Short mmCIF file of C-alpha atoms in Angstrom, two decimals:
data_model
loop_
_atom_site.label_atom_id
_atom_site.label_comp_id
_atom_site.label_asym_id
_atom_site.label_seq_id
_atom_site.Cartn_x
_atom_site.Cartn_y
_atom_site.Cartn_z
CA UNK A 1440 -66.82 49.12 6.12
CA UNK A 1441 -67.24 45.90 7.20
CA UNK A 1442 -69.36 43.30 6.29
CA UNK A 1443 -71.96 42.44 8.79
CA UNK A 1444 -70.70 38.86 10.52
CA UNK A 1445 -70.23 35.48 9.08
CA UNK A 1446 -68.74 32.14 8.64
CA UNK A 1447 -66.52 31.82 5.55
CA UNK A 1448 -66.40 28.61 3.77
CA UNK A 1449 -64.38 27.36 0.83
CA UNK A 1450 -65.61 24.89 -1.04
CA UNK A 1451 -63.96 21.63 -2.50
CA UNK A 1452 -65.69 21.11 -5.36
CA UNK A 1453 -69.57 22.20 -7.37
CA UNK A 1454 -70.77 19.61 -5.31
CA UNK A 1455 -69.97 20.60 -2.08
CA UNK A 1456 -70.68 24.25 -3.21
CA UNK A 1457 -73.86 23.57 -4.02
CA UNK A 1458 -74.99 21.18 -1.11
CA UNK A 1459 -73.96 24.65 1.32
CA UNK A 1460 -76.15 26.71 -0.64
CA UNK A 1461 -78.71 23.82 -0.66
CA UNK A 1462 -81.56 24.99 1.68
CA UNK A 1463 -79.75 27.45 3.00
CA UNK A 1464 -80.82 30.51 2.68
CA UNK A 1465 -78.46 32.65 4.07
CA UNK A 1466 -75.49 31.14 2.07
CA UNK A 1467 -73.93 33.03 -1.06
CA UNK A 1468 -71.57 32.11 -2.96
CA UNK A 1469 -67.93 34.15 -3.51
CA UNK A 1470 -65.91 34.54 -6.90
CA UNK A 1471 -64.26 37.62 -7.81
CA UNK A 1472 -66.45 39.73 -5.46
CA UNK A 1473 -66.60 42.29 -7.05
CA UNK A 1474 -70.52 42.98 -6.42
CA UNK A 1475 -70.94 41.15 -3.80
CA UNK A 1476 -68.36 42.56 -1.59
CA UNK A 1477 -69.21 45.84 -1.81
CA UNK A 1478 -72.63 45.42 -1.52
CA UNK A 1479 -72.25 43.63 1.86
CA UNK A 1480 -69.92 46.86 2.65
CA UNK A 1481 -72.51 48.41 2.41
CA UNK A 1482 -74.99 46.22 3.86
CA UNK A 1483 -76.64 45.73 1.29
CA UNK A 1484 -76.08 42.13 1.50
CA UNK A 1485 -75.64 40.80 4.60
CA UNK A 1486 -75.22 37.18 4.23
CA UNK A 1487 -74.42 34.78 7.44
CA UNK A 1488 -72.30 32.50 5.51
CA UNK A 1489 -69.95 32.83 2.87
CA UNK A 1490 -69.31 29.89 0.01
CA UNK A 1491 -65.80 30.84 -1.85
CA UNK A 1492 -65.67 28.81 -4.88
CA UNK A 1493 -62.87 30.50 -5.93
CA UNK A 1494 -60.55 27.61 -5.70
CA UNK A 1495 -62.48 25.20 -8.48
CA UNK A 1496 -60.42 25.37 -10.82
CA UNK A 1497 -62.85 23.42 -12.91
CA UNK A 1498 -64.92 27.18 -13.52
CA UNK A 1499 -62.37 28.71 -14.83
CA UNK A 1500 -61.75 26.78 -18.57
CA UNK A 1501 -63.15 28.06 -21.68
CA UNK A 1502 -63.03 26.98 -24.57
CA UNK A 1503 -63.45 27.05 -28.29
CA UNK A 1504 -64.83 24.22 -30.96
CA UNK A 1505 -68.46 23.72 -32.65
CA UNK A 1506 -69.68 26.48 -29.76
CA UNK A 1507 -68.06 28.51 -27.12
CA UNK A 1508 -68.57 27.45 -24.17
CA UNK A 1509 -67.17 30.23 -20.21
CA UNK A 1510 -66.06 28.96 -17.19
CA UNK A 1511 -68.44 30.45 -14.59
CA UNK A 1512 -65.58 31.78 -12.97
CA UNK A 1513 -63.23 33.18 -16.03
CA UNK A 1514 -62.51 36.30 -15.00
CA UNK A 1515 -63.11 39.58 -17.30
CA UNK A 1516 -59.63 39.60 -18.17
CA UNK A 1517 -59.09 35.91 -18.84
CA UNK A 1518 -62.17 36.32 -21.53
CA UNK A 1519 -60.24 39.67 -23.29
CA UNK A 1520 -56.82 37.31 -23.06
CA UNK A 1521 -58.38 34.86 -25.42
CA UNK A 1522 -57.65 35.68 -28.37
CA UNK A 1523 -59.54 32.56 -30.72
CA UNK A 1524 -62.64 33.47 -28.43
CA UNK A 1525 -62.04 37.13 -28.81
CA UNK A 1526 -61.25 36.67 -33.33
CA UNK A 1527 -64.81 34.63 -32.24
CA UNK A 1528 -67.04 37.52 -30.74
CA UNK A 1529 -65.18 40.37 -30.98
CA UNK A 1530 -68.24 42.04 -29.01
CA UNK A 1531 -66.63 41.33 -26.06
CA UNK A 1532 -63.09 42.77 -26.93
CA UNK A 1533 -64.97 46.22 -27.24
CA UNK A 1534 -66.70 45.94 -24.06
CA UNK A 1535 -64.74 44.32 -21.88
CA UNK A 1536 -62.68 47.50 -21.07
CA UNK A 1537 -65.73 49.61 -20.41
CA UNK A 1538 -66.47 47.15 -16.99
CA UNK A 1539 -64.67 48.52 -13.96
CA UNK A 1540 -61.15 49.18 -14.18
CA UNK A 1541 -57.89 46.75 -13.87
CA UNK A 1542 -58.23 45.38 -11.44
CA UNK A 1543 -61.23 44.54 -11.41
CA UNK A 1544 -61.18 43.16 -14.29
CA UNK A 1545 -58.35 41.07 -13.09
CA UNK A 1546 -60.90 39.66 -10.26
CA UNK A 1547 -64.51 39.54 -11.17
CA UNK A 1548 -65.97 36.83 -13.18
CA UNK A 1549 -67.99 36.24 -16.22
CA UNK A 1550 -70.44 33.64 -14.35
CA UNK A 1551 -70.76 36.73 -11.33
CA UNK A 1552 -71.46 39.20 -13.22
CA UNK A 1553 -74.43 37.13 -15.07
CA UNK A 1554 -75.02 35.37 -11.30
CA UNK A 1555 -75.42 38.43 -10.17
CA UNK A 1556 -78.06 40.44 -13.02
CA UNK A 1557 -76.31 44.25 -12.25
CA UNK A 1558 -79.34 46.30 -14.95
CA UNK A 1559 -76.02 48.14 -15.28
CA UNK A 1560 -73.81 45.66 -15.77
CA UNK A 1561 -72.53 45.51 -19.75
CA UNK A 1562 -72.11 41.79 -20.31
CA UNK A 1563 -75.56 40.87 -19.85
CA UNK A 1564 -76.51 43.06 -22.80
CA UNK A 1565 -73.42 41.30 -24.02
CA UNK A 1566 -74.84 37.49 -23.72
CA UNK A 1567 -78.48 38.58 -24.15
CA UNK A 1568 -77.47 40.18 -28.09
CA UNK A 1569 -74.66 36.77 -28.41
CA UNK A 1570 -77.78 34.21 -27.08
CA UNK A 1571 -76.47 29.88 -26.06
CA UNK A 1572 -77.77 29.18 -22.83
CA UNK A 1573 -76.59 28.95 -19.15
CA UNK A 1574 -75.71 25.95 -17.34
CA UNK A 1575 -76.22 25.67 -13.93
CA UNK A 1576 -76.20 22.73 -11.34
CA UNK A 1577 -78.78 22.01 -8.11
CA UNK A 1578 -79.65 19.74 -5.79
CA UNK A 1579 -81.58 18.32 -8.75
CA UNK A 1580 -78.52 18.45 -10.79
CA UNK A 1581 -77.50 20.03 -14.02
CA UNK A 1582 -79.41 22.44 -16.16
CA UNK A 1583 -79.37 24.33 -19.06
CA UNK A 1584 -81.38 27.75 -19.66
CA UNK A 1585 -81.66 29.47 -22.95
CA UNK A 1586 -80.00 33.01 -22.36
CA UNK A 1587 -83.68 34.79 -23.99
CA UNK A 1588 -85.78 32.98 -20.56
CA UNK A 1589 -82.60 33.78 -17.95
CA UNK A 1590 -82.92 37.77 -17.33
CA UNK A 1591 -86.34 38.33 -14.95
CA UNK A 1592 -86.24 41.70 -13.48
CA UNK A 1593 -83.99 43.68 -11.57
CA UNK A 1594 -80.64 41.50 -9.88
CA UNK A 1595 -82.94 38.96 -10.21
CA UNK A 1596 -82.64 35.92 -13.31
CA UNK A 1597 -83.99 32.12 -13.33
CA UNK A 1598 -81.87 30.25 -11.37
CA UNK A 1599 -83.03 29.40 -8.46
CA UNK A 1600 -81.84 30.19 -5.21
CA UNK A 1601 -80.05 26.73 -4.17
CA UNK A 1602 -79.01 27.10 -8.06
CA UNK A 1603 -75.06 27.62 -8.76
CA UNK A 1604 -73.97 29.08 -12.93
CA UNK A 1605 -71.30 26.85 -14.01
CA UNK A 1606 -70.73 27.63 -17.44
CA UNK A 1607 -72.18 30.36 -20.06
CA UNK A 1608 -72.16 28.45 -23.43
CA UNK A 1609 -72.33 30.22 -26.70
CA UNK A 1610 -72.99 29.74 -30.26
CA UNK A 1611 -70.82 29.86 -32.80
CA UNK A 1612 -71.54 33.37 -34.61
CA UNK A 1613 -71.81 32.61 -39.16
CA UNK A 1614 -69.77 33.40 -41.09
CA UNK A 1615 -69.24 37.91 -41.65
CA UNK A 1616 -70.90 38.26 -38.44
CA UNK A 1617 -70.80 42.24 -37.25
CA UNK A 1618 -71.19 42.99 -33.74
CA UNK A 1619 -69.99 45.91 -31.18
CA UNK A 1620 -71.52 47.10 -28.23
CA UNK A 1621 -71.44 51.04 -27.37
CA UNK A 1622 -71.91 53.06 -24.22
CA UNK A 1623 -72.43 55.81 -22.23
CA UNK A 1624 -70.73 55.56 -19.42
CA UNK A 1625 -71.42 57.41 -15.46
CA UNK A 1626 -69.25 59.19 -15.57
CA UNK A 1627 -68.10 59.09 -11.51
CA UNK A 1628 -69.08 55.37 -11.32
CA UNK A 1629 -68.34 53.65 -14.74
CA UNK A 1630 -71.56 51.26 -14.92
CA UNK A 1631 -73.35 52.18 -18.17
CA UNK A 1632 -76.31 54.71 -18.26
CA UNK A 1633 -77.09 53.23 -21.65
CA UNK A 1634 -75.45 50.45 -23.35
CA UNK A 1635 -75.98 48.73 -26.12
CA UNK A 1636 -74.72 45.54 -27.94
CA UNK A 1637 -75.59 44.59 -31.63
CA UNK A 1638 -74.58 41.62 -33.80
CA UNK A 1639 -75.72 40.82 -37.08
CA UNK A 1640 -74.94 37.43 -38.67
CA UNK A 1641 -77.44 34.43 -40.62
CA UNK A 1642 -80.07 34.28 -37.37
CA UNK A 1643 -80.63 38.38 -38.38
CA UNK A 1644 -79.94 41.13 -36.07
CA UNK A 1645 -79.74 41.55 -32.72
CA UNK A 1646 -79.93 45.36 -30.49
CA UNK A 1647 -80.12 44.57 -26.99
CA UNK A 1648 -79.68 47.08 -23.92
CA UNK A 1649 -78.79 47.40 -20.69
CA UNK A 1650 -78.11 49.95 -18.01
CA UNK A 1651 -81.78 52.08 -18.83
CA UNK A 1652 -84.03 49.05 -18.10
CA UNK A 1653 -84.46 46.40 -15.27
CA UNK A 1654 -82.70 43.96 -16.95
CA UNK A 1655 -80.82 43.69 -20.61
CA UNK A 1656 -83.65 43.45 -23.60
CA UNK A 1657 -84.22 43.53 -26.97
CA UNK A 1658 -84.70 46.19 -27.93
CA UNK A 1659 -87.15 45.34 -30.65
CA UNK A 1660 -88.08 47.65 -32.65
CA UNK A 1661 -84.41 49.12 -33.57
CA UNK A 1662 -84.44 44.96 -34.47
CA UNK A 1663 -87.45 45.39 -36.54
CA UNK A 1664 -86.40 48.32 -38.20
CA UNK A 1665 -82.93 46.70 -39.75
CA UNK A 1666 -84.15 43.86 -40.26
CA UNK A 1667 -83.42 44.59 -44.56
CA UNK A 1668 -80.40 46.37 -44.58
CA UNK A 1669 -78.05 48.36 -42.49
CA UNK A 1670 -78.31 52.19 -44.34
CA UNK A 1671 -78.91 55.64 -43.24
CA UNK A 1672 -82.25 55.56 -43.74
CA UNK A 1673 -82.94 52.03 -41.67
CA UNK A 1674 -80.59 53.39 -38.82
CA UNK A 1675 -82.39 56.50 -38.99
CA UNK A 1676 -85.99 54.48 -38.57
CA UNK A 1677 -83.86 52.18 -35.75
CA UNK A 1678 -83.38 55.84 -33.66
CA UNK A 1679 -86.60 56.39 -34.12
CA UNK A 1680 -88.34 53.27 -32.89
CA UNK A 1681 -85.26 51.79 -30.68
CA UNK A 1682 -87.65 52.90 -27.19
CA UNK A 1683 -90.74 51.12 -28.87
CA UNK A 1684 -92.52 48.79 -26.57
CA UNK A 1685 -89.68 49.12 -23.93
CA UNK A 1686 -89.29 50.72 -20.08
CA UNK A 1687 -86.99 53.47 -19.84
CA UNK A 1688 -85.69 53.78 -16.52
CA UNK A 1689 -85.21 56.84 -15.06
CA UNK A 1690 -82.88 58.27 -12.17
CA UNK A 1691 -81.15 61.03 -10.24
CA UNK A 1692 -79.12 61.15 -12.38
CA UNK A 1693 -79.94 60.72 -15.93
CA UNK A 1694 -83.87 60.92 -15.95
CA UNK A 1695 -86.63 58.85 -18.77
CA UNK A 1696 -86.12 61.77 -21.42
CA UNK A 1697 -82.74 61.99 -21.78
CA UNK A 1698 -82.40 58.77 -20.73
CA UNK A 1699 -84.81 57.99 -24.00
CA UNK A 1700 -82.47 60.57 -26.26
CA UNK A 1701 -79.13 58.50 -25.53
CA UNK A 1702 -80.95 55.37 -25.97
CA UNK A 1703 -81.32 56.28 -29.50
CA UNK A 1704 -78.13 57.75 -29.76
CA UNK A 1705 -76.10 54.60 -28.33
CA UNK A 1706 -78.31 52.70 -31.32
CA UNK A 1707 -77.34 54.55 -34.00
CA UNK A 1708 -73.43 54.88 -33.27
CA UNK A 1709 -73.26 51.34 -32.53
CA UNK A 1710 -75.80 50.76 -36.24
CA UNK A 1711 -73.26 53.11 -37.78
CA UNK A 1712 -69.92 51.18 -36.32
CA UNK A 1713 -71.19 47.86 -37.97
CA UNK A 1714 -71.33 49.40 -41.19
CA UNK A 1715 -68.12 51.38 -41.21
CA UNK B 1367 -69.10 25.56 10.14
CA UNK B 1368 -68.22 29.55 12.93
CA UNK B 1369 -68.05 32.53 12.25
CA UNK B 1370 -65.18 32.23 15.69
CA UNK B 1371 -61.98 34.38 14.42
CA UNK B 1372 -60.00 31.69 11.83
CA UNK B 1373 -56.02 31.29 11.44
CA UNK B 1374 -54.94 32.43 8.30
CA UNK B 1375 -51.27 33.09 7.32
CA UNK B 1376 -49.88 34.20 3.52
CA UNK B 1377 -46.30 35.55 3.09
CA UNK B 1378 -45.93 38.71 2.65
CA UNK B 1379 -43.10 41.27 1.60
CA UNK B 1380 -41.80 37.52 1.53
CA UNK B 1381 -42.39 36.83 4.96
CA UNK B 1382 -44.54 34.50 6.35
CA UNK B 1383 -47.00 36.49 9.05
CA UNK B 1384 -50.59 35.04 10.22
CA UNK B 1385 -52.89 35.90 12.38
CA UNK B 1386 -56.49 34.81 13.77
CA UNK B 1387 -59.22 36.75 11.78
CA UNK B 1388 -63.02 37.14 11.57
CA UNK B 1389 -63.91 36.02 8.15
CA UNK B 1390 -65.08 39.51 7.80
CA UNK B 1391 -61.65 41.13 8.17
CA UNK B 1392 -60.97 42.44 4.52
CA UNK B 1393 -56.93 41.84 2.92
CA UNK B 1394 -57.07 45.61 4.11
CA UNK B 1395 -57.30 45.23 7.67
CA UNK B 1396 -55.27 42.08 8.31
CA UNK B 1397 -53.14 43.93 6.35
CA UNK B 1398 -52.60 47.53 8.44
CA UNK B 1399 -54.65 46.21 11.84
CA UNK B 1400 -52.47 42.49 12.29
CA UNK B 1401 -49.47 43.30 10.82
CA UNK B 1402 -49.01 46.84 11.27
CA UNK B 1403 -48.37 47.69 7.23
CA UNK B 1404 -50.47 51.45 6.96
CA UNK B 1405 -49.19 52.05 3.55
CA UNK B 1406 -51.64 50.84 2.13
CA UNK B 1407 -54.09 52.87 2.65
CA UNK B 1408 -58.04 53.04 2.94
CA UNK B 1409 -59.57 55.31 0.95
CA UNK B 1410 -63.44 55.32 -0.81
CA UNK B 1411 -63.58 51.56 0.77
CA UNK B 1412 -66.05 51.34 -2.17
CA UNK B 1413 -63.70 48.88 -4.26
CA UNK B 1414 -63.17 52.94 -6.87
CA UNK B 1415 -60.05 54.64 -5.55
CA UNK B 1416 -57.81 52.02 -5.53
CA UNK B 1417 -55.61 53.28 -2.26
CA UNK B 1418 -55.40 50.32 -1.12
CA UNK B 1419 -53.45 48.11 -4.24
CA UNK B 1420 -51.30 45.42 -3.85
CA UNK B 1421 -49.77 42.91 -5.61
CA UNK B 1422 -51.81 38.77 -5.16
CA UNK B 1423 -50.56 36.23 -6.63
CA UNK B 1424 -48.90 38.54 -9.27
CA UNK B 1425 -52.90 40.34 -10.05
CA UNK B 1426 -52.57 43.75 -8.73
CA UNK B 1427 -55.70 43.47 -6.52
CA UNK B 1428 -57.76 46.44 -3.99
CA UNK B 1429 -57.07 45.06 -0.71
CA UNK B 1430 -60.54 46.35 0.71
CA UNK B 1431 -62.45 44.07 -1.78
CA UNK B 1432 -60.81 41.11 -0.57
CA UNK B 1433 -60.98 39.01 2.62
CA UNK B 1434 -57.60 38.07 3.95
CA UNK B 1435 -59.72 34.67 4.55
CA UNK B 1436 -59.54 33.75 0.46
CA UNK B 1437 -55.39 34.84 0.92
CA UNK B 1438 -54.54 31.26 2.74
CA UNK B 1439 -51.00 30.81 1.53
CA UNK B 1440 -51.70 33.61 -1.17
CA UNK B 1441 -48.00 35.52 -1.50
CA UNK B 1442 -49.07 39.25 -1.11
CA UNK B 1443 -47.10 41.83 -2.13
CA UNK B 1444 -47.21 45.98 -0.68
CA UNK B 1445 -45.42 49.06 -1.22
CA UNK B 1446 -43.68 48.72 1.67
CA UNK B 1447 -41.26 45.77 -0.29
CA UNK B 1448 -40.53 48.29 -2.87
CA UNK B 1449 -37.71 50.20 -1.14
CA UNK B 1450 -37.08 47.66 1.31
CA UNK B 1451 -33.30 47.85 0.61
CA UNK B 1452 -33.16 51.11 1.51
CA UNK B 1453 -33.44 51.96 -2.23
CA UNK B 1454 -36.70 53.28 -3.87
CA UNK B 1455 -37.76 51.53 -6.87
CA UNK B 1456 -37.43 53.98 -10.24
CA UNK B 1457 -41.38 54.29 -9.92
CA UNK B 1458 -40.93 56.34 -6.23
CA UNK B 1459 -38.01 57.85 -8.07
CA UNK B 1460 -40.28 58.45 -10.27
CA UNK B 1461 -42.96 60.10 -8.16
CA UNK B 1462 -40.91 62.52 -6.55
CA UNK B 1463 -38.70 63.35 -8.95
CA UNK B 1464 -41.64 64.71 -10.57
CA UNK B 1465 -44.06 65.40 -7.94
CA UNK B 1466 -46.42 63.23 -8.58
CA UNK B 1467 -48.55 63.82 -5.56
CA UNK B 1468 -49.84 66.49 -3.53
CA UNK B 1469 -51.25 65.10 -0.57
CA UNK B 1470 -49.52 61.90 -0.76
CA UNK B 1471 -52.53 60.30 0.18
CA UNK B 1472 -53.21 58.14 -2.70
CA UNK B 1473 -49.57 57.52 -3.54
CA UNK B 1474 -49.10 53.94 -2.23
CA UNK B 1475 -52.08 52.35 -4.64
CA UNK B 1476 -50.82 54.98 -7.74
CA UNK B 1477 -47.39 53.17 -7.35
CA UNK B 1478 -48.12 49.50 -7.10
CA UNK B 1479 -51.14 50.25 -9.93
CA UNK B 1480 -48.57 51.79 -11.87
CA UNK B 1481 -46.08 49.16 -11.27
CA UNK B 1482 -48.24 46.21 -12.36
CA UNK B 1483 -49.57 48.22 -15.42
CA UNK B 1484 -45.67 49.01 -16.84
CA UNK B 1485 -45.05 44.68 -16.31
CA UNK B 1486 -48.42 44.03 -19.06
CA UNK B 1487 -47.26 47.32 -20.68
CA UNK B 1488 -43.11 48.29 -20.24
CA UNK B 1489 -43.44 51.71 -22.76
CA UNK B 1490 -46.74 52.43 -22.58
CA UNK B 1491 -48.24 56.32 -23.83
CA UNK B 1492 -49.81 58.67 -22.26
CA UNK B 1493 -53.10 57.30 -22.29
CA UNK B 1494 -52.41 53.62 -22.05
CA UNK B 1495 -50.82 55.34 -18.58
CA UNK B 1496 -54.44 57.15 -18.19
CA UNK B 1497 -56.01 54.16 -18.86
CA UNK B 1498 -53.97 51.75 -16.74
CA UNK B 1499 -55.08 54.43 -13.82
CA UNK B 1500 -58.48 54.15 -14.00
CA UNK B 1501 -58.89 51.92 -10.44
CA UNK B 1502 -56.57 55.16 -8.76
CA UNK B 1503 -58.21 58.33 -7.78
CA UNK B 1504 -56.21 61.27 -7.33
CA UNK B 1505 -58.77 63.85 -5.20
CA UNK B 1506 -55.54 66.73 -4.97
CA UNK B 1507 -56.10 66.43 -9.15
CA UNK B 1508 -53.19 65.57 -9.67
CA UNK B 1509 -53.08 63.54 -12.10
CA UNK B 1510 -50.73 64.90 -15.00
CA UNK B 1511 -48.17 65.23 -12.45
CA UNK B 1512 -48.39 61.19 -11.42
CA UNK B 1513 -48.93 60.30 -16.26
CA UNK B 1514 -44.99 62.49 -16.09
CA UNK B 1515 -44.08 60.00 -12.58
CA UNK B 1516 -45.16 56.59 -14.65
CA UNK B 1517 -43.01 57.97 -17.68
CA UNK B 1518 -40.16 59.13 -16.27
CA UNK B 1519 -39.62 56.00 -14.51
CA UNK B 1520 -41.27 53.50 -17.22
CA UNK B 1521 -38.11 55.02 -19.23
CA UNK B 1522 -35.34 54.54 -15.96
CA UNK B 1523 -36.64 50.56 -15.65
CA UNK B 1524 -36.75 50.43 -19.59
CA UNK B 1525 -32.62 51.29 -18.94
CA UNK B 1526 -32.21 49.15 -16.12
CA UNK B 1527 -33.64 45.66 -18.44
CA UNK B 1528 -31.63 46.72 -21.31
CA UNK B 1529 -28.28 46.96 -18.97
CA UNK B 1530 -28.91 43.58 -17.25
#
């Protein structure tokens, strides 16, 4: 499969890349390429111009300080192998092995995942559970988008067409924070049929979902059920209330009823991991 | 800015190679069509099957998922380099000894991925071998012998390394 013809430009700086996409709806940024290139080969995407940002080393850094900043071009493996980050945010250690395969994790980037916002991606739910903000640069300069406002719909984020995601900033969790990610994977594609991220810290419990919804969302019923503590009774209640107020999508592989059942089971599994 | 052919140059199997290609030329097509290195296969063409795996600057890479234009100056190693001196690589020996193939179509990618895996983990368990090959499909379902082949090669490579 051969993509539609396009022109290719290797960006020399963030400013260069942003200038290229400004006013050019035909242009797409190319990072790890492990979502975009397959989509181009299937001709689901046909950008007229590719702006290759993989040479922008300033976007590859991961820094751990008062918060954790992950550069847009940090790969899945860069994150997984960053011991200090994983020590603070072990949820990445739980989730990243679920992403793609070893070749995908070596090339695919966290920033690309978050900008692409695939409804069955794993790390979208992880980011929503952790909170923080997404930094973007556009023609008007830099801005910071709270994670809670960032995911808009299927493959749609708060990023403007002429904005480029440059980094993601995640607050350090408090002492004693517990977190995990569990997934029921599609046996062929490996994508999430249902993925559940749970983070419990001083700011209360967060339970988020991917795979079964159009965008990552909080499961407010489950969060409320465990707000006073996680025990057998509150886990049962969280399972019962898991899809409260949330629209669960069905498709050819898993209809709404089955996926709704899976959501409860994944919530149960995740919460049991949190207390074990 | 143009969609015309562009000049791409990279080191492939230790030799400087270049060609005029369209920007949309995938690395796998550059290798196969421009350079005639047809050991790297196109299987699924959707970044899943791993028949096209090569090494790019030390990173195990699905060559159907990168454009040649991105790899200006890169160092690429394909299956053809493994037995360049006429002696099979221990991984190739392993696949031979353990009959780690049926039709053989997936074999180049399996071998390239397995070598990359052993660089990170020279003594993998069977489970780790299976996990390490999650990005490689064998449609003859010959997985058990592939695991045996990798285990065989890993033992041989550890022995060679300890003898060095």
